[in-house]
Amino acid sequence: MAQHSSQAIATLIDELARLPGVGKKTAQRFAFHLLRAPGERVLALSEAVRAIKEKVWHCSTCWNFTESEICEFCTDPRRDHSLICVVEQPNDVLIIEKTGHFRGLYHILHGSLSPMDGIHAEDLKIQELVSRLNESVREVVIATNPNIEGNVTAQYLARLIKPLNILVTRPAQGLPMGGDLEYADDVTISRAFEGRTEL
Amino acid sequence: MSISQTQAIVLNRYVMGDSSLLVTVYTREFGKIKLVARGARKSKNQRASALEPFTHISITFRHKEQRDLQTLNQVEVVQSYRYLGEDLTRMSYAGAVSELVNRLVIGEEPSVELFDLILQVLDALNREQPVVAELLFWGFQLRFAMSFGYAPQFEQCVACGEGLQEESLRFSAPLGGMLCRGCRSQDTDAIQVSLGTVRMLARLQAHPLDRLSIIRPSRQSRHETNRVIRSFFAYHMDDTRELKSLRFLDSIDPGTDIASKTLAP
Ligand SMILES: [Zn+2]
Ligand SMILES: [Zn+2]
């Protein structure tokens, strides 16, 4: 890697290159773009980056990102509070919302169980899920990724929740095994939710 | 560099970058190798499903000798063991098999015998009831040690060759087998094992994996068997680390897991 004439540029490139999918070359392009951009645009970007660390935290109910104590999903009276969809990451909520078909609430685990990699129940927001399950909850849809870890997690949650007399379902086949919600299209996700099966 | 073709078993895989996978496989022809599967996570591409752990696949890859990472070209599923993914116990033992192979097979040391053994145990774990999984795993461990040239002796005393009849027997990992009462002084650190457990260990070693389901080990036998196998692996294969998959299984044991902690009055 060539030496940069400025330490500030070198530092910016290093930081940008840590972003997912950004290599050294792309990081350099971004850095030089920012150098040429008007001052207020660059300040707006740096302000936006700073704000996510100062203003955004986790909803104390569903563990999604929010700027208030409880997020807009959890406080929305028009949503079906008897239905909870469990996902691995906040990003999965965006993907499911985009289809516009699901009207219940969410719960974000922040990961999935993995026997081989030693990720256990206490490493995820599982206890927090169980403590949400009162009499008004009718169904829990487990929309963890359709891979080994997602299935382990679904099996485990089903074992935990079914004794509470709550229906536990999983989106139907059609989400390709080994895949990621992130890469499935809207139609596939909608169909999978409509045809969910009991665990 | 050449293009190689072989059958393989997926041991584990990790996400790499945005959409690629880093996959560790045990191949029939080349032993353990690591492959990069570019773009495999994008779901229109069916490769991700073929690269799930414990899948028996057929692959072609760009093979560079002396390189740690190879590039996957094509992959097809030969057999996927779907019941492994639907039960926590089966899945955890399959994970333990994969961990053990991944840990103790260093690199490209091909062994058709080991390849067939891994397939056999995955197939049995997939087919048999979950209660049999622990027996299958013990059977696998004993055969796995044998594939490295270590076969513990459970039929007779390793020191004098006498048959094993009495109750107070000991297992010596350094000597590689059982010691009768008379020979016990040969290894004062040897582990005490009941005659019933010794008979079971002999069966685990000698009977085919698909005939182990008739064994019903007692609590004591399970405990002794785990100690015997662990001490043998520690001494001969320098493997003392706990398997994460088995620790996971312990952690979800009803009674100790998060469920009972959360739901307790
Ligand atoms: Zn919320
Ligand atoms: Zn003897």
Short mmCIF file of C-alpha atoms and ligand atoms in Angstrom, two decimals:
data_model
loop_
_atom_site.label_atom_id
_atom_site.label_comp_id
_atom_site.label_asym_id
_atom_site.label_seq_id
_atom_site.Cartn_x
_atom_site.Cartn_y
_atom_site.Cartn_z
CA MET A 1 0.00 0.00 0.00
CA ALA A 2 1.34 3.39 -1.03
CA GLN A 3 2.20 5.93 1.68
CA HIS A 4 -0.31 8.73 1.92
CA SER A 5 0.87 12.32 2.02
CA SER A 6 -1.54 12.95 4.89
CA GLN A 7 -2.06 10.91 8.04
CA ALA A 8 -5.71 12.05 8.13
CA ILE A 9 -6.39 10.52 4.71
CA ALA A 10 -4.65 7.29 5.68
CA THR A 11 -6.75 7.04 8.87
CA LEU A 12 -10.00 7.67 6.98
CA ILE A 13 -9.14 4.99 4.42
CA ASP A 14 -8.36 2.52 7.21
CA GLU A 15 -11.70 3.21 8.89
CA LEU A 16 -13.72 2.97 5.66
CA ALA A 17 -12.02 -0.28 4.73
CA ARG A 18 -13.47 -1.87 7.90
CA LEU A 19 -17.01 -1.55 6.50
CA PRO A 20 -18.52 -4.76 5.11
CA GLY A 21 -17.92 -5.21 1.40
CA VAL A 22 -15.45 -2.29 1.25
CA GLY A 23 -11.92 -3.13 0.19
CA LYS A 24 -8.86 -0.86 0.21
CA LYS A 25 -9.51 0.39 -3.31
CA THR A 26 -13.12 1.32 -2.67
CA ALA A 27 -12.10 2.96 0.61
CA GLN A 28 -9.62 5.11 -1.30
CA ARG A 29 -12.30 6.12 -3.82
CA PHE A 30 -14.66 7.11 -0.98
CA ALA A 31 -11.92 9.07 0.76
CA PHE A 32 -11.00 11.08 -2.34
CA HIS A 33 -14.67 11.66 -3.09
CA LEU A 34 -15.12 13.13 0.39
CA LEU A 35 -12.04 15.33 -0.06
CA ARG A 36 -13.60 16.86 -3.15
CA ALA A 37 -17.14 17.14 -1.73
CA PRO A 38 -18.50 20.42 -0.26
CA GLY A 39 -17.78 20.98 3.43
CA GLU A 40 -21.44 20.82 4.53
CA ARG A 41 -21.99 17.41 2.91
CA VAL A 42 -19.01 15.96 4.72
CA LEU A 43 -20.16 17.47 8.02
CA ALA A 44 -23.67 16.08 7.47
CA LEU A 45 -22.18 12.62 6.98
CA SER A 46 -19.97 12.79 10.04
CA GLU A 47 -22.92 14.12 12.09
CA ALA A 48 -25.12 11.23 10.88
CA VAL A 49 -22.45 8.70 11.83
CA ARG A 50 -22.03 10.26 15.28
CA ALA A 51 -25.79 10.38 15.89
CA ILE A 52 -26.30 6.63 15.57
CA LYS A 53 -24.04 6.10 18.55
CA GLU A 54 -25.56 8.91 20.60
CA LYS A 55 -29.26 8.53 19.84
CA VAL A 56 -29.89 4.92 18.87
CA TRP A 57 -30.25 2.09 21.34
CA HIS A 58 -32.28 -1.08 21.74
CA CYS A 59 -36.02 -1.21 22.39
CA SER A 60 -36.41 -2.65 25.88
CA THR A 61 -39.20 -4.93 24.63
CA CYS A 62 -38.19 -6.30 21.22
CA TRP A 63 -34.46 -5.36 21.08
CA ASN A 64 -34.81 -3.64 17.72
CA PHE A 65 -32.96 -0.36 17.21
CA THR A 66 -34.91 2.69 18.37
CA GLU A 67 -34.45 6.26 19.54
CA SER A 68 -36.97 5.91 22.37
CA GLU A 69 -37.33 3.55 25.31
CA ILE A 70 -39.84 1.45 23.38
CA CYS A 71 -39.85 1.31 19.59
CA GLU A 72 -42.57 2.40 17.18
CA PHE A 73 -43.61 -1.21 16.44
CA CYS A 74 -44.10 -2.12 20.07
CA THR A 75 -46.18 1.01 20.75
CA ASP A 76 -48.30 0.87 17.57
CA PRO A 77 -51.93 0.00 18.53
CA ARG A 78 -52.77 -0.92 14.92
CA ARG A 79 -50.35 -3.85 14.98
CA ASP A 80 -51.41 -7.30 16.16
CA HIS A 81 -49.90 -7.64 19.65
CA SER A 82 -50.88 -11.31 19.91
CA LEU A 83 -48.43 -12.28 17.17
CA ILE A 84 -44.63 -12.09 17.57
CA CYS A 85 -42.13 -12.75 14.80
CA VAL A 86 -38.67 -13.80 16.03
CA VAL A 87 -35.70 -12.86 13.81
CA GLU A 88 -31.92 -12.98 14.12
CA GLN A 89 -30.98 -9.38 13.21
CA PRO A 90 -32.59 -5.91 13.05
CA ASN A 91 -31.98 -5.99 9.30
CA ASP A 92 -34.41 -8.93 9.01
CA VAL A 93 -37.22 -6.67 10.28
CA LEU A 94 -36.66 -4.28 7.37
CA ILE A 95 -36.80 -7.18 4.92
CA ILE A 96 -40.05 -8.58 6.32
CA GLU A 97 -41.62 -5.09 6.59
CA LYS A 98 -40.87 -4.46 2.93
CA THR A 99 -43.28 -7.23 1.95
CA GLY A 100 -46.04 -5.40 3.88
CA HIS A 101 -47.77 -8.67 4.81
CA PHE A 102 -46.81 -9.13 8.42
CA ARG A 103 -48.79 -7.04 10.94
CA GLY A 104 -47.58 -8.45 14.25
CA LEU A 105 -44.68 -7.45 16.50
CA TYR A 106 -41.04 -8.51 16.34
CA HIS A 107 -38.38 -9.88 18.63
CA ILE A 108 -34.71 -9.65 17.67
CA LEU A 109 -32.41 -12.33 19.09
CA HIS A 110 -29.17 -10.70 17.89
CA GLY A 111 -27.75 -13.95 16.56
CA SER A 112 -28.52 -17.65 16.41
CA LEU A 113 -27.57 -20.68 18.51
CA SER A 114 -24.59 -22.66 17.28
CA PRO A 115 -23.45 -25.92 18.91
CA MET A 116 -20.19 -26.04 16.95
CA ASP A 117 -19.27 -22.41 17.51
CA GLY A 118 -20.31 -22.44 21.15
CA ILE A 119 -23.10 -19.85 20.95
CA HIS A 120 -25.56 -20.62 23.76
CA ALA A 121 -29.00 -19.38 24.78
CA GLU A 122 -27.59 -16.89 27.27
CA ASP A 123 -25.64 -15.20 24.45
CA LEU A 124 -28.91 -14.22 22.73
CA LYS A 125 -32.06 -12.27 23.73
CA ILE A 126 -33.94 -15.48 24.50
CA GLN A 127 -34.71 -14.91 28.14
CA GLU A 128 -36.03 -11.49 27.10
CA LEU A 129 -38.34 -13.20 24.60
CA VAL A 130 -39.73 -15.66 27.11
CA SER A 131 -40.44 -12.91 29.62
CA ARG A 132 -42.60 -11.14 26.97
CA LEU A 133 -44.89 -14.13 26.54
CA ASN A 134 -48.00 -13.34 28.57
CA GLU A 135 -51.62 -14.54 28.08
CA SER A 136 -52.27 -12.09 25.25
CA VAL A 137 -49.67 -13.73 22.96
CA ARG A 138 -51.32 -16.26 20.66
CA GLU A 139 -48.59 -17.17 18.17
CA VAL A 140 -44.80 -16.92 17.85
CA VAL A 141 -43.42 -17.15 14.29
CA ILE A 142 -39.77 -18.15 14.26
CA ALA A 143 -38.22 -16.55 11.18
CA THR A 144 -34.58 -17.32 11.91
CA ASN A 145 -32.46 -18.00 8.83
CA PRO A 146 -33.17 -21.29 7.03
CA ASN A 147 -29.80 -22.85 7.87
CA ILE A 148 -28.43 -25.22 10.54
CA GLU A 149 -28.04 -22.51 13.18
CA GLY A 150 -31.45 -21.00 12.39
CA ASN A 151 -33.02 -24.46 12.71
CA VAL A 152 -31.26 -25.21 16.01
CA THR A 153 -32.60 -21.92 17.31
CA ALA A 154 -36.14 -22.68 16.08
CA GLN A 155 -36.08 -26.16 17.66
CA TYR A 156 -34.84 -24.75 20.91
CA LEU A 157 -37.41 -21.95 21.03
CA ALA A 158 -40.24 -24.34 20.17
CA ARG A 159 -39.25 -26.55 23.10
CA LEU A 160 -39.21 -23.51 25.35
CA ILE A 161 -42.47 -21.86 24.22
CA LYS A 162 -44.85 -24.73 23.43
CA PRO A 163 -45.35 -25.70 27.11
CA LEU A 164 -46.79 -22.19 27.59
CA ASN A 165 -49.70 -23.13 25.29
CA ILE A 166 -48.67 -20.67 22.62
CA LEU A 167 -48.70 -21.67 18.95
CA VAL A 168 -45.14 -21.84 17.55
CA THR A 169 -44.74 -21.69 13.77
CA ARG A 170 -41.97 -21.48 11.20
CA PRO A 171 -42.26 -19.83 7.76
CA ALA A 172 -42.87 -22.50 5.15
CA GLN A 173 -40.30 -24.15 2.94
CA GLY A 174 -39.46 -22.10 -0.09
CA LEU A 175 -36.86 -20.04 1.67
CA PRO A 176 -33.84 -21.86 0.28
CA MET A 177 -31.94 -23.90 2.88
CA GLY A 178 -28.56 -22.43 3.71
CA GLY A 179 -29.81 -19.06 2.59
CA ASP A 180 -30.30 -15.84 4.37
CA LEU A 181 -33.49 -13.80 4.62
CA GLU A 182 -31.40 -10.94 3.33
CA TYR A 183 -31.10 -12.55 -0.08
CA ALA A 184 -34.64 -13.86 -0.53
CA ASP A 185 -37.09 -11.86 -2.65
CA ASP A 186 -40.32 -10.27 -1.33
CA VAL A 187 -42.65 -12.76 -3.01
CA THR A 188 -40.78 -15.72 -1.55
CA ILE A 189 -40.87 -14.20 1.94
CA SER A 190 -44.59 -13.36 1.71
CA ARG A 191 -45.43 -16.91 0.59
CA ALA A 192 -43.31 -18.41 3.32
CA PHE A 193 -45.15 -16.36 5.95
CA GLU A 194 -48.58 -17.22 4.58
CA GLY A 195 -47.81 -20.94 4.56
CA ARG A 196 -46.13 -21.14 7.95
CA THR A 197 -46.30 -24.51 9.67
CA GLU A 198 -46.53 -25.50 13.29
CA LEU A 199 -43.34 -26.62 15.02
CA MET B 1 -2.56 -25.30 -10.41
CA SER B 2 -5.08 -27.83 -11.58
CA ILE B 3 -8.81 -28.47 -11.49
CA SER B 4 -9.62 -31.29 -9.07
CA GLN B 5 -12.81 -33.24 -8.59
CA THR B 6 -13.75 -35.16 -5.46
CA GLN B 7 -16.47 -36.09 -3.01
CA ALA B 8 -16.51 -34.17 0.25
CA ILE B 9 -18.32 -33.72 3.56
CA VAL B 10 -18.93 -30.19 4.84
CA LEU B 11 -17.48 -29.80 8.36
CA ASN B 12 -18.32 -26.12 8.89
CA ARG B 13 -18.60 -22.82 7.05
CA TYR B 14 -18.30 -19.15 7.88
CA VAL B 15 -19.56 -16.01 6.19
CA MET B 16 -16.76 -14.20 4.41
CA GLY B 17 -17.24 -10.62 3.24
CA ASP B 18 -20.69 -9.78 1.93
CA SER B 19 -21.84 -12.88 0.16
CA SER B 20 -19.07 -15.47 0.16
CA LEU B 21 -18.53 -18.51 2.35
CA LEU B 22 -15.34 -19.98 3.76
CA VAL B 23 -16.00 -23.72 3.88
CA THR B 24 -14.01 -26.48 5.59
CA VAL B 25 -14.59 -29.90 4.04
CA TYR B 26 -13.18 -33.39 4.46
CA THR B 27 -12.60 -34.79 0.98
CA ARG B 28 -12.25 -38.37 -0.15
CA GLU B 29 -9.12 -37.72 -2.22
CA PHE B 30 -7.31 -34.84 -0.53
CA GLY B 31 -8.17 -34.96 3.18
CA LYS B 32 -9.22 -31.75 4.87
CA ILE B 33 -9.26 -28.59 2.75
CA LYS B 34 -10.60 -25.05 3.03
CA LEU B 35 -12.54 -23.59 0.15
CA VAL B 36 -13.72 -20.14 -0.77
CA ALA B 37 -17.20 -20.16 -2.34
CA ARG B 38 -17.71 -16.74 -3.89
CA GLY B 39 -21.22 -15.33 -3.88
CA ALA B 40 -22.60 -18.50 -2.29
CA ARG B 41 -24.85 -16.70 0.20
CA LYS B 42 -27.05 -15.08 -2.41
CA SER B 43 -30.02 -17.33 -2.28
CA LYS B 44 -30.85 -17.56 -5.98
CA ASN B 45 -27.61 -19.43 -6.03
CA GLN B 46 -28.39 -22.88 -4.59
CA ARG B 47 -24.79 -23.37 -3.52
CA ALA B 48 -25.40 -22.20 0.04
CA SER B 49 -27.71 -25.12 0.72
CA ALA B 50 -25.13 -27.60 -0.57
CA LEU B 51 -22.53 -26.02 1.70
CA GLU B 52 -24.49 -26.43 4.93
CA PRO B 53 -22.61 -28.49 7.56
CA PHE B 54 -22.85 -32.32 7.34
CA THR B 55 -23.83 -32.35 3.64
CA HIS B 56 -22.25 -34.99 1.41
CA ILE B 57 -21.27 -33.16 -1.78
CA SER B 58 -19.37 -33.58 -5.00
CA ILE B 59 -17.10 -30.66 -5.87
CA THR B 60 -14.69 -29.32 -8.43
CA PHE B 61 -12.15 -26.76 -7.26
CA ARG B 62 -9.03 -24.95 -8.39
CA HIS B 63 -6.32 -26.79 -6.51
CA LYS B 64 -3.14 -24.93 -5.69
CA GLU B 65 -0.65 -27.07 -3.82
CA GLN B 66 0.95 -25.47 -0.76
CA ARG B 67 -1.97 -23.08 -0.48
CA ASP B 68 -4.20 -22.88 2.56
CA LEU B 69 -7.28 -21.72 0.63
CA GLN B 70 -8.68 -23.33 -2.50
CA THR B 71 -11.35 -21.90 -4.79
CA LEU B 72 -14.62 -23.76 -5.24
CA ASN B 73 -15.86 -24.02 -8.83
CA GLN B 74 -18.87 -26.30 -8.72
CA VAL B 75 -20.80 -28.17 -6.08
CA GLU B 76 -23.59 -30.72 -6.18
CA VAL B 77 -25.38 -32.45 -3.33
CA VAL B 78 -24.83 -36.21 -3.19
CA GLN B 79 -26.82 -36.66 0.02
CA SER B 80 -28.15 -34.29 2.65
CA TYR B 81 -29.06 -35.64 6.06
CA ARG B 82 -32.20 -33.66 6.74
CA TYR B 83 -33.12 -35.18 10.11
CA LEU B 84 -29.80 -34.00 11.56
CA GLY B 85 -31.08 -30.46 11.20
CA GLU B 86 -34.39 -31.14 12.92
CA ASP B 87 -33.30 -32.41 16.30
CA LEU B 88 -31.04 -30.71 18.83
CA THR B 89 -29.40 -33.93 20.05
CA ARG B 90 -28.64 -35.34 16.61
CA MET B 91 -27.37 -31.98 15.46
CA SER B 92 -25.09 -31.56 18.47
CA TYR B 93 -23.49 -34.98 18.01
CA ALA B 94 -23.03 -34.36 14.28
CA GLY B 95 -21.38 -31.09 15.35
CA ALA B 96 -19.11 -33.02 17.72
CA VAL B 97 -18.05 -35.35 14.87
CA SER B 98 -17.27 -32.36 12.69
CA GLU B 99 -15.35 -30.58 15.46
CA LEU B 100 -13.25 -33.64 16.24
CA VAL B 101 -12.30 -34.19 12.59
CA ASN B 102 -11.63 -30.50 12.08
CA ARG B 103 -9.45 -30.39 15.17
CA LEU B 104 -7.41 -33.57 14.79
CA VAL B 105 -6.97 -33.81 11.04
CA ILE B 106 -4.36 -31.19 10.31
CA GLY B 107 -4.40 -30.78 6.56
CA GLU B 108 -4.30 -32.67 3.32
CA GLU B 109 -3.89 -36.20 4.69
CA PRO B 110 -6.24 -38.25 2.55
CA SER B 111 -7.90 -41.30 4.10
CA VAL B 112 -10.74 -43.02 2.27
CA GLU B 113 -11.30 -45.05 5.43
CA LEU B 114 -11.93 -41.89 7.50
CA PHE B 115 -14.09 -40.38 4.77
CA ASP B 116 -16.31 -43.48 4.78
CA LEU B 117 -16.40 -43.49 8.59
CA ILE B 118 -17.65 -39.88 8.75
CA LEU B 119 -20.38 -40.68 6.21
CA GLN B 120 -21.36 -43.79 8.15
CA VAL B 121 -21.73 -41.96 11.44
CA LEU B 122 -23.68 -39.04 9.90
CA ASP B 123 -25.96 -41.50 8.14
CA ALA B 124 -26.54 -43.42 11.40
CA LEU B 125 -27.15 -40.21 13.40
CA ASN B 126 -29.66 -39.19 10.75
CA ARG B 127 -31.46 -42.55 10.75
CA GLU B 128 -31.41 -43.71 14.37
CA GLN B 129 -33.42 -42.22 17.24
CA PRO B 130 -31.77 -39.32 19.11
CA VAL B 131 -31.29 -41.52 22.23
CA VAL B 132 -28.77 -43.60 20.25
CA ALA B 133 -26.69 -40.56 19.27
CA GLU B 134 -24.30 -40.77 22.22
CA LEU B 135 -23.53 -44.46 21.51
CA LEU B 136 -22.91 -43.65 17.86
CA PHE B 137 -20.54 -40.89 18.84
CA TRP B 138 -18.55 -43.21 21.15
CA GLY B 139 -18.43 -45.79 18.35
CA PHE B 140 -17.19 -43.07 16.02
CA GLN B 141 -14.52 -41.89 18.48
CA LEU B 142 -13.11 -45.42 18.91
CA ARG B 143 -12.97 -45.96 15.14
CA PHE B 144 -11.55 -42.49 14.58
CA ALA B 145 -8.69 -43.31 17.00
CA MET B 146 -8.18 -46.59 15.10
CA SER B 147 -7.85 -44.70 11.82
CA PHE B 148 -4.87 -42.95 13.44
CA GLY B 149 -3.46 -46.33 14.44
CA TYR B 150 -4.59 -46.37 18.07
CA ALA B 151 -6.85 -49.23 19.09
CA PRO B 152 -7.49 -49.52 22.82
CA GLN B 153 -7.71 -53.10 24.09
CA PHE B 154 -10.97 -54.02 25.85
CA GLU B 155 -11.02 -57.80 25.30
CA GLN B 156 -8.13 -58.82 27.54
CA CYS B 157 -5.54 -57.45 29.96
CA VAL B 158 -2.96 -55.41 28.01
CA ALA B 159 -0.19 -56.56 30.36
CA CYS B 160 -0.71 -60.33 30.76
CA GLY B 161 -3.26 -61.14 28.05
CA GLU B 162 -5.69 -62.81 30.48
CA GLY B 163 -9.42 -62.57 29.79
CA LEU B 164 -11.31 -59.97 31.83
CA GLN B 165 -13.66 -61.60 34.34
CA GLU B 166 -13.54 -59.84 37.71
CA GLU B 167 -15.15 -56.55 38.68
CA SER B 168 -12.19 -54.43 39.78
CA LEU B 169 -10.67 -53.53 36.40
CA ARG B 170 -8.67 -50.45 35.43
CA PHE B 171 -8.17 -48.63 32.15
CA SER B 172 -4.69 -47.36 31.40
CA ALA B 173 -4.47 -44.76 28.64
CA PRO B 174 -0.62 -44.96 28.35
CA LEU B 175 -0.69 -48.77 28.08
CA GLY B 176 -3.68 -48.58 25.71
CA GLY B 177 -6.17 -50.86 27.40
CA MET B 178 -7.53 -52.71 30.42
CA LEU B 179 -5.48 -54.02 33.34
CA CYS B 180 -6.60 -57.02 35.38
CA ARG B 181 -6.42 -57.03 39.18
CA GLY B 182 -3.02 -58.74 39.14
CA CYS B 183 -1.47 -56.22 36.73
CA ARG B 184 -3.02 -53.10 38.21
CA SER B 185 0.34 -51.93 39.65
CA GLN B 186 1.64 -51.39 36.10
CA ASP B 187 -0.16 -48.02 36.01
CA THR B 188 -1.23 -46.56 39.33
CA ASP B 189 -3.12 -43.72 37.58
CA ALA B 190 -5.36 -46.11 35.67
CA ILE B 191 -9.12 -45.38 35.81
CA GLN B 192 -11.49 -47.75 37.58
CA VAL B 193 -14.06 -49.26 35.22
CA SER B 194 -16.85 -51.75 35.89
CA LEU B 195 -16.96 -55.04 33.98
CA GLY B 196 -20.27 -54.02 32.38
CA THR B 197 -18.69 -50.89 30.90
CA VAL B 198 -15.71 -52.87 29.62
CA ARG B 199 -18.05 -55.29 27.85
CA MET B 200 -19.92 -52.33 26.36
CA LEU B 201 -16.71 -50.66 25.16
CA ALA B 202 -15.71 -53.93 23.47
CA ARG B 203 -19.07 -54.00 21.69
CA LEU B 204 -18.85 -50.32 20.70
CA GLN B 205 -15.52 -51.08 19.10
CA ALA B 206 -16.41 -54.34 17.37
CA HIS B 207 -20.05 -54.00 16.28
CA PRO B 208 -21.07 -52.02 13.18
CA LEU B 209 -22.45 -48.56 13.98
CA ASP B 210 -25.94 -49.51 12.81
CA ARG B 211 -26.10 -52.28 15.42
CA LEU B 212 -25.36 -50.16 18.48
CA SER B 213 -28.95 -49.08 19.11
CA ILE B 214 -29.68 -52.18 21.22
CA ILE B 215 -27.22 -51.07 23.91
CA ARG B 216 -28.79 -49.31 26.90
CA PRO B 217 -25.96 -47.85 28.99
CA SER B 218 -26.50 -47.18 32.69
CA ARG B 219 -25.69 -43.80 34.18
CA GLN B 220 -22.49 -45.23 35.64
CA SER B 221 -21.48 -46.75 32.29
CA ARG B 222 -22.00 -43.45 30.49
CA HIS B 223 -19.83 -41.68 33.01
CA GLU B 224 -17.07 -44.33 32.85
CA THR B 225 -17.14 -44.53 29.05
CA ASN B 226 -16.74 -40.77 28.71
CA ARG B 227 -13.79 -40.84 31.13
CA VAL B 228 -12.09 -43.75 29.35
CA ILE B 229 -12.42 -42.24 25.88
CA ARG B 230 -11.43 -38.78 27.05
CA SER B 231 -8.27 -40.05 28.79
CA PHE B 232 -7.36 -42.10 25.72
CA PHE B 233 -7.72 -39.11 23.37
CA ALA B 234 -5.83 -36.87 25.79
CA TYR B 235 -2.88 -39.24 26.05
CA HIS B 236 -2.52 -40.55 22.48
CA MET B 237 -3.84 -37.71 20.40
CA ASP B 238 -2.93 -34.86 22.68
CA ASP B 239 -6.55 -33.74 22.63
CA THR B 240 -7.73 -32.41 25.96
CA ARG B 241 -10.10 -29.66 24.89
CA GLU B 242 -13.80 -30.01 25.48
CA LEU B 243 -16.01 -30.28 22.39
CA LYS B 244 -18.17 -27.16 22.06
CA SER B 245 -21.08 -29.12 20.62
CA LEU B 246 -21.24 -31.41 23.65
CA ARG B 247 -21.06 -28.46 26.01
CA PHE B 248 -23.95 -26.94 24.06
CA LEU B 249 -25.92 -30.15 24.54
CA ASP B 250 -25.27 -30.01 28.30
CA SER B 251 -26.38 -26.38 28.36
CA ILE B 252 -29.80 -27.21 26.87
CA ASP B 253 -30.36 -30.19 29.13
CA PRO B 254 -33.86 -29.69 30.58
CA GLY B 255 -33.38 -28.79 34.21
CA THR B 256 -30.24 -26.77 33.73
CA ASP B 257 -31.15 -24.61 30.76
CA ILE B 258 -32.46 -21.10 30.45
CA ALA B 259 -36.04 -22.38 30.17
CA SER B 260 -36.20 -23.66 33.72
CA LYS B 261 -34.38 -20.58 35.02
CA THR B 262 -36.85 -18.29 33.28
CA LEU B 263 -40.01 -20.19 34.04
CA ALA B 264 -39.25 -21.11 37.63
CA PRO B 265 -41.80 -19.58 40.01
ZN ZN C 1 -39.84 -2.77 20.20
ZN ZN C 2 -3.11 -58.81 33.66
#
